[in-house]
Coordinates of N, CA and C in Angstrom, one line a residue:
Chain A
X1 N 34.4 63.1 43.8 CA 33.1 63.4 43.2 C 33.1 62.9 41.8
X2 N 31.9 63.2 41.1 CA 31.7 62.8 39.7 C 31.8 61.3 39.5
X3 N 31.1 60.6 40.2 CA 31.1 59.1 40.1 C 29.9 58.6 39.3
X4 N 30.1 57.7 38.4 CA 29.0 57.2 37.6 C 29.1 55.7 37.7
X5 N 28.0 55.1 37.9 CA 27.9 53.6 38.1 C 27.1 53.0 36.9
X6 N 27.4 51.8 36.6 CA 26.7 51.0 35.6 C 26.3 49.7 36.1
X7 N 25.2 49.2 35.7 CA 24.8 47.9 36.2 C 24.0 47.2 35.1
X8 N 24.2 45.9 34.8 CA 25.3 45.1 35.4 C 26.6 45.4 34.8
X9 N 27.7 44.8 35.4 CA 29.0 45.0 34.8 C 29.2 43.9 33.7
X10 N 28.6 42.8 33.8 CA 28.7 41.7 32.8 C 27.3 41.1 32.7
X11 N 26.9 40.8 31.4 CA 25.7 40.0 31.3 C 25.8 39.1 30.0
X12 N 25.3 37.9 30.2 CA 25.2 37.0 29.1 C 23.8 36.7 28.9
X13 N 23.3 36.8 27.7 CA 21.9 36.5 27.4 C 21.8 35.7 26.1
X14 N 20.7 35.1 25.9 CA 20.4 34.3 24.8 C 19.9 35.2 23.6
X15 N 20.2 34.7 22.4 CA 19.8 35.5 21.2 C 18.2 35.6 21.2
X16 N 17.8 36.8 20.9 CA 16.3 37.1 20.9 C 15.8 37.7 22.1
X17 N 16.5 37.7 23.2 CA 16.1 38.3 24.5 C 16.5 39.7 24.5
X18 N 16.0 40.5 25.5 CA 16.3 41.9 25.7 C 17.1 42.1 27.0
X19 N 18.0 43.0 27.0 CA 18.8 43.3 28.1 C 18.8 44.8 28.4
X20 N 18.6 45.1 29.7 CA 18.6 46.5 30.2 C 19.9 46.8 30.9
X21 N 20.5 47.9 30.6 CA 21.7 48.4 31.3 C 21.4 49.7 31.9
X22 N 21.7 49.9 33.2 CA 21.5 51.1 33.9 C 22.7 51.9 34.1
X23 N 22.6 53.2 34.0 CA 23.7 54.2 34.2 C 23.2 55.2 35.2
X24 N 23.9 55.4 36.3 CA 23.6 56.3 37.3 C 24.7 57.3 37.7
X25 N 24.4 58.5 37.8 CA 25.3 59.5 38.3 C 25.1 59.5 39.8
X26 N 26.1 59.2 40.6 CA 25.9 59.0 42.1 C 26.0 60.2 42.9
X27 N 26.8 61.2 42.5 CA 27.0 62.4 43.4 C 26.8 63.7 42.6
X28 N 26.1 63.6 41.5 CA 25.8 64.8 40.8 C 24.6 64.6 39.8
X29 N 24.0 65.6 39.4 CA 22.8 65.5 38.5 C 23.3 65.7 37.1
X30 N 22.8 64.9 36.2 CA 23.2 65.0 34.8 C 22.0 65.1 33.8
X31 N 21.9 66.3 33.3 CA 20.8 66.5 32.3 C 21.1 65.7 31.0
X32 N 22.3 65.5 30.8 CA 22.7 64.8 29.6 C 23.6 63.6 29.9
X33 N 23.2 62.5 29.4 CA 24.1 61.3 29.5 C 24.3 60.7 28.1
X34 N 25.4 60.0 27.9 CA 25.7 59.5 26.6 C 26.0 58.0 26.7
X35 N 25.6 57.3 25.6 CA 25.9 55.9 25.5 C 26.9 55.6 24.4
X36 N 27.9 54.8 24.7 CA 29.0 54.5 23.8 C 29.0 53.0 23.6
X37 N 29.6 52.6 22.5 CA 29.9 51.2 22.3 C 31.4 51.1 21.9
X38 N 32.0 50.1 22.4 CA 33.5 50.0 22.1 C 33.8 48.6 21.7
X39 N 34.4 48.5 20.5 CA 34.9 47.2 20.0 C 36.3 46.9 20.5
X40 N 36.7 45.7 20.6 CA 38.1 45.4 21.1 C 39.2 46.2 20.4
X41 N 40.0 46.8 21.2 CA 41.1 47.6 20.7 C 40.7 48.8 19.8
X42 N 39.5 49.3 20.0 CA 39.1 50.4 19.2 C 38.7 51.5 20.1
X43 N 38.4 52.7 19.5 CA 38.0 53.8 20.3 C 36.6 53.8 20.6
X44 N 36.1 54.7 21.4 CA 34.7 54.8 21.8 C 33.8 55.3 20.6
X45 N 32.7 54.6 20.4 CA 31.8 55.0 19.3 C 30.5 55.5 20.0
X46 N 30.2 56.8 19.8 CA 29.0 57.3 20.4 C 27.7 56.7 19.7
X47 N 26.8 56.2 20.5 CA 25.6 55.6 20.0 C 24.5 56.7 20.1
X48 N 24.3 57.3 21.2 CA 23.2 58.2 21.4 C 23.5 59.2 22.5
X49 N 22.8 60.3 22.5 CA 22.8 61.3 23.5 C 21.4 61.3 24.2
X50 N 21.5 61.1 25.5 CA 20.2 60.9 26.3 C 20.0 62.2 27.1
X51 N 18.8 62.8 26.9 CA 18.5 64.0 27.7 C 17.3 63.7 28.6
X52 N 17.4 64.2 29.8 CA 16.4 63.9 30.8 C 15.1 64.5 30.4
X53 N 14.1 63.6 30.4 CA 12.7 64.1 30.1 C 12.4 64.2 28.6
X54 N 13.3 63.9 27.7 CA 13.1 64.0 26.3 C 13.6 62.8 25.6
X55 N 13.3 62.7 24.3 CA 13.8 61.6 23.5 C 15.3 61.6 23.3
X56 N 15.9 60.5 23.2 CA 17.3 60.4 22.9 C 17.6 60.8 21.5
X57 N 18.8 61.3 21.2 CA 19.3 61.6 19.9 C 20.3 60.6 19.5
X58 N 19.9 59.9 18.4 CA 20.8 58.7 18.0 C 21.8 59.2 16.9
X59 N 22.9 58.6 17.0 CA 23.9 58.8 15.9 C 23.5 58.1 14.6
X60 N 24.0 58.5 13.5 CA 23.7 57.9 12.3 C 24.1 56.4 12.3
X61 N 23.2 55.6 11.8 CA 23.5 54.2 11.7 C 23.1 53.4 13.0
X62 N 22.7 54.0 14.0 CA 22.3 53.3 15.2 C 20.8 53.2 15.2
X63 N 20.3 51.9 15.3 CA 18.9 51.6 15.3 C 18.2 52.0 16.5
X64 N 17.2 53.0 16.4 CA 16.5 53.4 17.6 C 15.6 52.4 18.2
X65 N 15.1 51.5 17.3 CA 14.1 50.5 17.9 C 14.9 49.3 18.5
X66 N 16.2 49.2 18.2 CA 17.0 48.1 18.8 C 17.6 48.6 20.1
X67 N 18.0 49.8 20.1 CA 18.7 50.3 21.3 C 17.8 51.4 21.9
X68 N 17.0 51.0 22.9 CA 16.0 51.9 23.5 C 16.7 52.6 24.6
X69 N 16.5 53.9 24.6 CA 17.2 54.7 25.7 C 16.1 55.5 26.4
X70 N 16.2 55.4 27.8 CA 15.2 56.2 28.6 C 16.0 57.0 29.6
X71 N 15.7 58.2 29.8 CA 16.4 59.1 30.8 C 15.4 59.7 31.7
X72 N 15.0 58.8 32.6 CA 13.8 59.1 33.4 C 14.0 60.2 34.5
X73 N 15.3 60.3 35.0 CA 15.5 61.3 36.0 C 16.9 61.9 35.8
X74 N 17.3 62.9 36.6 CA 18.5 63.5 36.4 C 19.7 62.7 36.8
X75 N 19.5 61.5 37.3 CA 20.6 60.6 37.8 C 20.5 59.2 37.1
X76 N 19.6 59.0 36.3 CA 19.4 57.6 35.7 C 19.1 57.6 34.2
X77 N 19.9 56.9 33.5 CA 19.6 56.6 32.1 C 19.7 55.1 31.9
X78 N 18.8 54.6 31.1 CA 18.9 53.1 30.8 C 19.0 52.9 29.3
X79 N 19.7 51.8 28.9 CA 19.8 51.4 27.6 C 19.3 50.0 27.5
X80 N 18.3 49.7 26.7 CA 17.8 48.4 26.5 C 18.1 47.9 25.1
X81 N 18.8 46.8 25.1 CA 19.2 46.2 23.8 C 18.0 45.2 23.5
X82 N 17.2 45.4 22.5 CA 16.1 44.6 22.3 C 16.4 43.5 21.3
X83 N 15.8 42.3 21.5 CA 16.0 41.2 20.5 C 17.5 41.1 20.2
X84 N 18.3 40.9 21.2 CA 19.7 40.9 21.0 C 20.2 39.7 20.1
X85 N 21.2 40.0 19.4 CA 21.9 39.0 18.5 C 23.3 38.9 18.8
X86 N 24.0 37.9 18.4 CA 25.5 37.8 18.7 C 26.3 39.0 18.3
X87 N 25.9 39.6 17.2 CA 26.6 40.8 16.7 C 26.4 42.0 17.6
X88 N 25.5 42.0 18.6 CA 25.3 43.0 19.5 C 26.3 42.9 20.7
X89 N 27.0 41.8 20.8 CA 28.0 41.6 21.8 C 29.0 42.6 21.8
X90 N 29.3 43.3 22.9 CA 30.2 44.4 22.9 C 30.4 44.9 24.3
X91 N 31.2 46.0 24.4 CA 31.4 46.7 25.7 C 30.6 48.0 25.5
X92 N 29.6 48.2 26.4 CA 28.8 49.4 26.4 C 29.2 50.3 27.6
X93 N 29.4 51.5 27.3 CA 29.8 52.4 28.3 C 28.9 53.7 28.3
X94 N 28.5 54.1 29.5 CA 27.8 55.4 29.6 C 28.6 56.5 30.1
X95 N 28.2 57.7 29.9 CA 28.9 58.8 30.5 C 27.9 59.8 30.9
X96 N 28.2 60.7 31.8 CA 27.3 61.8 32.3 C 28.0 63.1 32.2
X97 N 27.3 64.1 31.8 CA 27.8 65.5 31.8 C 27.1 66.2 32.9
X98 N 27.9 66.8 33.9 CA 27.3 67.5 35.0 C 26.7 68.8 34.6
X99 N 26.9 69.2 33.3 CA 26.2 70.5 32.9 C 26.9 71.7 33.3
X100 N 28.2 71.6 33.5 CA 29.0 72.8 33.9 C 29.5 73.6 32.7
X101 N 29.2 73.1 31.5 CA 29.6 73.9 30.3 C 31.1 73.6 30.0
X102 N 31.7 72.7 30.6 CA 33.2 72.4 30.3 C 33.4 71.3 29.4
X103 N 32.3 70.6 28.9 CA 32.4 69.4 28.1 C 33.0 68.2 28.8
X104 N 33.3 68.3 30.0 CA 33.8 67.1 30.7 C 32.7 66.1 30.9
X105 N 33.0 64.9 30.5 CA 32.1 63.7 30.7 C 32.8 62.8 31.7
X106 N 31.9 62.2 32.6 CA 32.4 61.2 33.5 C 31.8 59.9 33.2
X107 N 32.7 58.9 33.1 CA 32.2 57.6 32.5 C 31.9 56.5 33.6
X108 N 31.0 55.7 33.3 CA 30.8 54.5 34.1 C 31.8 53.4 33.8
X109 N 31.8 52.4 34.6 CA 32.8 51.3 34.4 C 32.6 50.4 33.2
X110 N 31.4 50.5 32.5 CA 31.1 49.7 31.4 C 30.4 48.5 31.7
X111 N 29.7 47.9 30.6 CA 29.0 46.7 30.7 C 29.4 45.8 29.6
X112 N 29.9 44.6 29.9 CA 30.3 43.6 28.9 C 29.0 42.8 28.5
X113 N 28.5 42.9 27.3 CA 27.4 42.1 26.9 C 27.8 41.0 26.0
X114 N 27.4 39.8 26.3 CA 27.7 38.7 25.4 C 26.4 38.0 25.1
X115 N 26.1 37.9 23.8 CA 24.8 37.3 23.3 C 25.2 35.9 22.7
X116 N 24.6 34.9 23.3 CA 24.9 33.5 22.8 C 23.9 33.0 21.8
Chain B
X1 N 33.3 64.9 8.9 CA 33.3 65.2 10.4 C 34.7 65.4 10.9
X2 N 34.7 65.8 12.2 CA 36.0 66.0 12.8 C 36.6 64.6 13.1
X3 N 37.9 64.6 13.0 CA 38.7 63.3 13.3 C 39.9 63.7 14.2
X4 N 40.1 62.9 15.2 CA 41.3 63.1 16.0 C 42.2 61.9 15.9
X5 N 43.4 62.2 15.4 CA 44.4 61.2 15.2 C 45.4 61.2 16.3
X6 N 45.7 60.1 16.9 CA 46.7 60.1 18.0 C 47.9 59.3 17.6
X7 N 49.0 59.8 18.1 CA 50.3 59.2 17.7 C 51.2 59.2 19.0
X8 N 51.9 58.1 19.2 CA 51.9 56.9 18.4 C 50.7 56.0 18.8
X9 N 50.5 55.0 18.0 CA 49.3 54.1 18.2 C 49.6 53.3 19.4
X10 N 50.8 52.9 19.6 CA 51.2 52.1 20.8 C 52.6 52.4 21.2
X11 N 52.9 52.2 22.4 CA 54.2 52.5 23.0 C 54.6 51.3 23.9
X12 N 55.9 50.9 23.8 CA 56.4 49.9 24.7 C 57.6 50.6 25.4
X13 N 57.5 50.8 26.6 CA 58.6 51.5 27.3 C 59.0 50.8 28.6
X14 N 60.1 51.2 29.1 CA 60.6 50.6 30.4 C 60.1 51.5 31.5
X15 N 59.9 50.9 32.6 CA 59.5 51.6 33.8 C 60.6 52.7 34.1
X16 N 60.1 53.9 34.4 CA 61.0 55.0 34.8 C 61.2 56.0 33.6
X17 N 60.9 55.5 32.4 CA 61.0 56.4 31.2 C 59.9 57.4 31.1
X18 N 60.2 58.5 30.4 CA 59.2 59.5 30.2 C 58.4 59.1 28.9
X19 N 57.2 59.5 28.8 CA 56.3 59.2 27.7 C 55.8 60.5 27.1
X20 N 55.7 60.5 25.8 CA 55.1 61.7 25.1 C 54.2 61.1 24.0
X21 N 53.0 61.7 23.9 CA 52.0 61.3 22.9 C 51.3 62.6 22.4
X22 N 50.7 62.5 21.2 CA 50.0 63.7 20.8 C 48.7 63.3 20.1
X23 N 48.0 64.4 19.9 CA 46.6 64.3 19.3 C 46.5 65.4 18.3
X24 N 46.1 65.1 17.1 CA 45.9 66.2 16.1 C 44.6 66.1 15.5
X25 N 44.1 67.3 15.1 CA 42.8 67.4 14.5 C 42.8 68.1 13.2
X26 N 41.8 67.9 12.4 CA 41.8 68.5 11.1 C 41.1 69.9 11.2
X27 N 40.5 70.1 12.4 CA 39.8 71.4 12.6 C 40.1 71.9 14.0
X28 N 39.8 73.1 14.3 CA 40.1 73.8 15.5 C 39.2 73.3 16.7
X29 N 39.8 73.1 17.8 CA 39.1 72.7 19.0 C 39.3 73.8 20.1
X30 N 38.2 74.0 20.8 CA 38.3 75.0 21.9 C 38.5 74.3 23.3
X31 N 38.4 73.0 23.3 CA 38.6 72.2 24.5 C 39.3 70.9 24.2
X32 N 40.2 70.5 25.0 CA 40.9 69.2 24.8 C 40.8 68.5 26.2
X33 N 40.4 67.3 26.1 CA 40.3 66.4 27.3 C 41.2 65.2 27.1
X34 N 41.8 64.8 28.1 CA 42.6 63.6 28.0 C 42.1 62.5 29.0
X35 N 41.8 61.3 28.5 CA 41.3 60.2 29.3 C 42.3 59.1 29.3
X36 N 42.2 58.3 30.4 CA 42.9 57.0 30.4 C 41.9 55.9 30.6
X37 N 42.1 54.8 29.9 CA 41.2 53.6 30.0 C 42.0 52.4 30.3
X38 N 41.7 51.7 31.4 CA 42.3 50.5 31.7 C 41.4 49.3 31.2
X39 N 42.0 48.2 31.0 CA 41.3 47.0 30.5 C 40.0 46.7 31.2
X40 N 38.9 46.7 30.5 CA 37.6 46.3 31.1 C 37.0 47.4 32.0
X41 N 37.5 48.6 31.8 CA 36.9 49.7 32.6 C 36.5 50.9 31.7
X42 N 35.8 51.8 32.3 CA 35.5 53.0 31.5 C 36.6 54.0 31.6
X43 N 36.7 55.0 30.7 CA 37.7 56.0 30.7 C 37.6 56.9 31.9
X44 N 38.8 57.3 32.4 CA 38.8 58.2 33.5 C 39.5 59.6 33.0
X45 N 38.8 60.7 33.4 CA 39.3 62.0 33.0 C 40.6 62.3 33.7
X46 N 41.7 62.6 32.9 CA 43.0 63.0 33.5 C 43.2 64.5 33.6
X47 N 43.0 65.1 32.5 CA 43.3 66.6 32.4 C 42.3 67.2 31.4
X48 N 41.9 68.4 31.7 CA 41.1 69.2 30.8 C 41.8 70.5 30.4
X49 N 41.8 70.9 29.2 CA 42.5 72.1 28.7 C 41.5 73.0 28.0
X50 N 41.5 74.3 28.3 CA 40.5 75.2 27.7 C 41.0 76.4 27.0
X51 N 42.4 76.5 27.0 CA 42.9 77.8 26.4 C 44.1 77.4 25.6
X52 N 44.2 78.0 24.3 CA 45.4 77.7 23.5 C 46.6 78.1 24.2
X53 N 47.6 77.2 24.1 CA 48.9 77.4 24.8 C 48.9 77.0 26.2
X54 N 47.8 76.6 26.8 CA 47.7 76.2 28.2 C 48.5 75.0 28.5
X55 N 49.2 75.0 29.6 CA 49.9 73.8 30.1 C 49.4 73.5 31.4
X56 N 48.9 72.2 31.6 CA 48.3 71.8 32.9 C 48.9 70.5 33.3
X57 N 49.1 70.4 34.6 CA 49.7 69.2 35.2 C 48.7 68.6 36.2
X58 N 48.9 67.2 36.2 CA 48.1 66.4 37.2 C 49.1 65.4 37.7
X59 N 49.8 65.7 38.7 CA 50.9 64.7 39.2 C 52.0 64.6 38.2
X60 N 52.3 63.4 37.8 CA 53.3 63.2 36.8 C 52.9 63.4 35.3
X61 N 51.6 63.8 35.2 CA 51.1 64.0 33.9 C 51.1 65.5 33.6
X62 N 51.4 65.9 32.3 CA 51.4 67.2 31.9 C 50.8 67.2 30.5
X63 N 49.8 68.1 30.3 CA 49.2 68.2 29.0 C 49.3 69.6 28.5
X64 N 49.3 69.8 27.2 CA 49.4 71.1 26.6 C 48.4 71.3 25.5
X65 N 47.8 72.4 25.4 CA 46.8 72.8 24.4 C 47.6 73.5 23.3
X66 N 47.8 72.9 22.1 CA 48.6 73.5 21.1 C 48.2 74.9 20.7
X67 N 49.1 75.7 20.3 CA 48.9 77.1 20.0 C 48.0 77.2 18.8
X68 N 48.1 76.2 17.9 CA 47.3 76.3 16.6 C 45.8 75.9 16.9
X69 N 45.6 75.3 18.1 CA 44.3 74.8 18.5 C 43.9 73.5 17.7
X70 N 44.8 73.0 17.0 CA 44.5 71.8 16.3 C 45.3 70.6 16.8
X71 N 46.0 70.8 17.9 CA 46.7 69.6 18.5 C 46.8 69.8 20.0
X72 N 47.1 68.7 20.6 CA 47.4 68.6 22.1 C 48.4 67.6 22.4
X73 N 49.1 67.7 23.5 CA 50.1 66.8 23.8 C 50.0 66.3 25.3
X74 N 50.3 65.1 25.5 CA 50.3 64.5 26.9 C 51.7 63.9 27.2
X75 N 52.2 64.3 28.3 CA 53.5 63.7 28.7 C 53.3 63.1 30.1
X76 N 54.0 61.9 30.2 CA 54.0 61.3 31.5 C 55.5 61.1 31.9
X77 N 55.8 61.6 33.1 CA 57.2 61.5 33.5 C 57.4 60.3 34.5
X78 N 58.6 59.7 34.4 CA 58.9 58.6 35.3 C 57.8 57.6 35.4
X79 N 57.5 56.9 34.2 CA 56.4 56.0 34.2 C 56.5 54.9 35.2
X80 N 55.4 54.5 35.7 CA 55.3 53.3 36.6 C 54.3 52.3 36.1
X81 N 54.3 51.1 36.6 CA 53.4 50.0 36.0 C 52.0 50.4 35.9
X82 N 51.5 51.2 36.9 CA 50.0 51.5 36.8 C 49.7 52.5 35.8
X83 N 50.7 53.0 35.0 CA 50.4 53.9 33.9 C 49.9 53.1 32.7
X84 N 50.0 51.8 32.7 CA 49.5 51.0 31.6 C 48.1 51.2 31.3
X85 N 47.8 51.4 30.0 CA 46.4 51.6 29.6 C 46.3 52.2 28.2
X86 N 45.1 52.6 27.9 CA 45.0 53.3 26.6 C 44.6 54.8 26.9
X87 N 45.3 55.7 26.3 CA 45.1 57.1 26.5 C 44.4 57.7 25.3
X88 N 43.3 58.4 25.6 CA 42.4 59.0 24.6 C 42.4 60.5 24.7
X89 N 42.5 61.2 23.6 CA 42.2 62.6 23.6 C 40.7 62.7 23.2
X90 N 40.1 63.8 23.5 CA 38.7 64.0 23.1 C 38.5 65.5 23.1
X91 N 37.5 65.9 22.3 CA 37.1 67.3 22.2 C 35.7 67.4 21.8
X92 N 35.1 68.5 22.0 CA 33.7 68.7 21.6 C 33.5 68.5 20.1
X93 N 32.4 67.8 19.7 CA 32.2 67.5 18.3 C 31.9 68.8 17.5
X94 N 31.3 69.7 18.2 CA 31.2 71.0 17.6 C 31.4 72.1 18.7
X95 N 31.7 73.3 18.3 CA 32.0 74.3 19.2 C 30.8 75.2 19.5
X96 N 29.6 74.7 19.2 CA 28.4 75.5 19.3 C 27.4 75.0 20.3
X97 N 27.9 74.6 21.5 CA 27.0 74.2 22.6 C 26.6 72.8 22.6
X98 N 27.2 72.0 21.6 CA 26.8 70.6 21.5 C 27.8 69.9 22.5
X99 N 27.2 69.1 23.4 CA 28.1 68.5 24.4 C 28.8 67.2 23.9
X100 N 28.5 66.7 22.7 CA 29.0 65.5 22.2 C 30.6 65.6 22.1
X101 N 31.2 64.5 22.4 CA 32.7 64.5 22.3 C 33.1 63.6 21.1
X102 N 34.2 64.0 20.5 CA 34.8 63.2 19.5 C 36.1 62.6 20.2
X103 N 36.3 61.3 20.1 CA 37.4 60.7 20.7 C 38.5 60.3 19.7
X104 N 39.7 60.4 20.2 CA 40.8 60.1 19.3 C 41.0 58.6 19.2
X105 N 41.9 58.2 18.4 CA 42.1 56.8 18.0 C 42.8 56.0 19.2
X106 N 43.4 56.7 20.1 CA 44.0 56.1 21.3 C 45.5 55.8 21.1
X107 N 46.2 55.9 22.2 CA 47.6 55.4 22.3 C 47.7 54.4 23.4
X108 N 48.1 53.2 23.1 CA 48.2 52.1 24.0 C 49.6 52.1 24.6
X109 N 49.6 52.2 25.9 CA 50.9 52.2 26.6 C 51.2 50.9 27.4
X110 N 52.3 50.3 27.0 CA 52.7 49.1 27.7 C 54.0 49.3 28.4
X111 N 54.2 48.9 29.6 CA 55.4 49.1 30.3 C 56.1 47.7 30.4
X112 N 57.4 47.7 30.0 CA 58.2 46.5 30.0 C 58.9 46.4 31.3
X113 N 58.8 45.3 32.0 CA 59.4 45.2 33.3 C 60.9 45.2 33.3

């Protein structure tokens, strides 16, 4: 149980275009999902907390207009990187909290974004 | 803010050896989570700890919730090649119902054939 999927696993896009990444909890409902960014050989950096049916809460320094988050249902959250630039190239990982009050988060396999 | 420091930063061990790593915090945590991340993948939850002094096992892995609530330890016995990866500790960013997690700096485990 507690399986989270992400799509796509890899994406290459041109500078200036937008890219959408989907995160789905496959066998549980998640009122809260999280989006992280990870640089090579570094720890996970939380970008935003996504709550179903409400606006996402962004961490300090993360541009809301650049990283659009939508949590339309209890099993789906999307991250759209708008007007992507090479510096947005990174490994983006989502996680989902099943809401059991245990703080356990289950992670997707990640999306490798390369902006050329 | 809260910071989680992991030690050692990296380990190079031979197959069959036991592994010990720790995670320390500048503040008290009520929950400790240990994750493993393999290259190009998302982290996978290994063990969750909820009580000071608690010792929990998952196969060859054993984790302990430090009695001071400011640290946690992870041990791996008789390491095998598939243990390679980065191990992260994590805990709630606040203890007041906020689900956000703070992640440690990670311990990279490499097994020498």
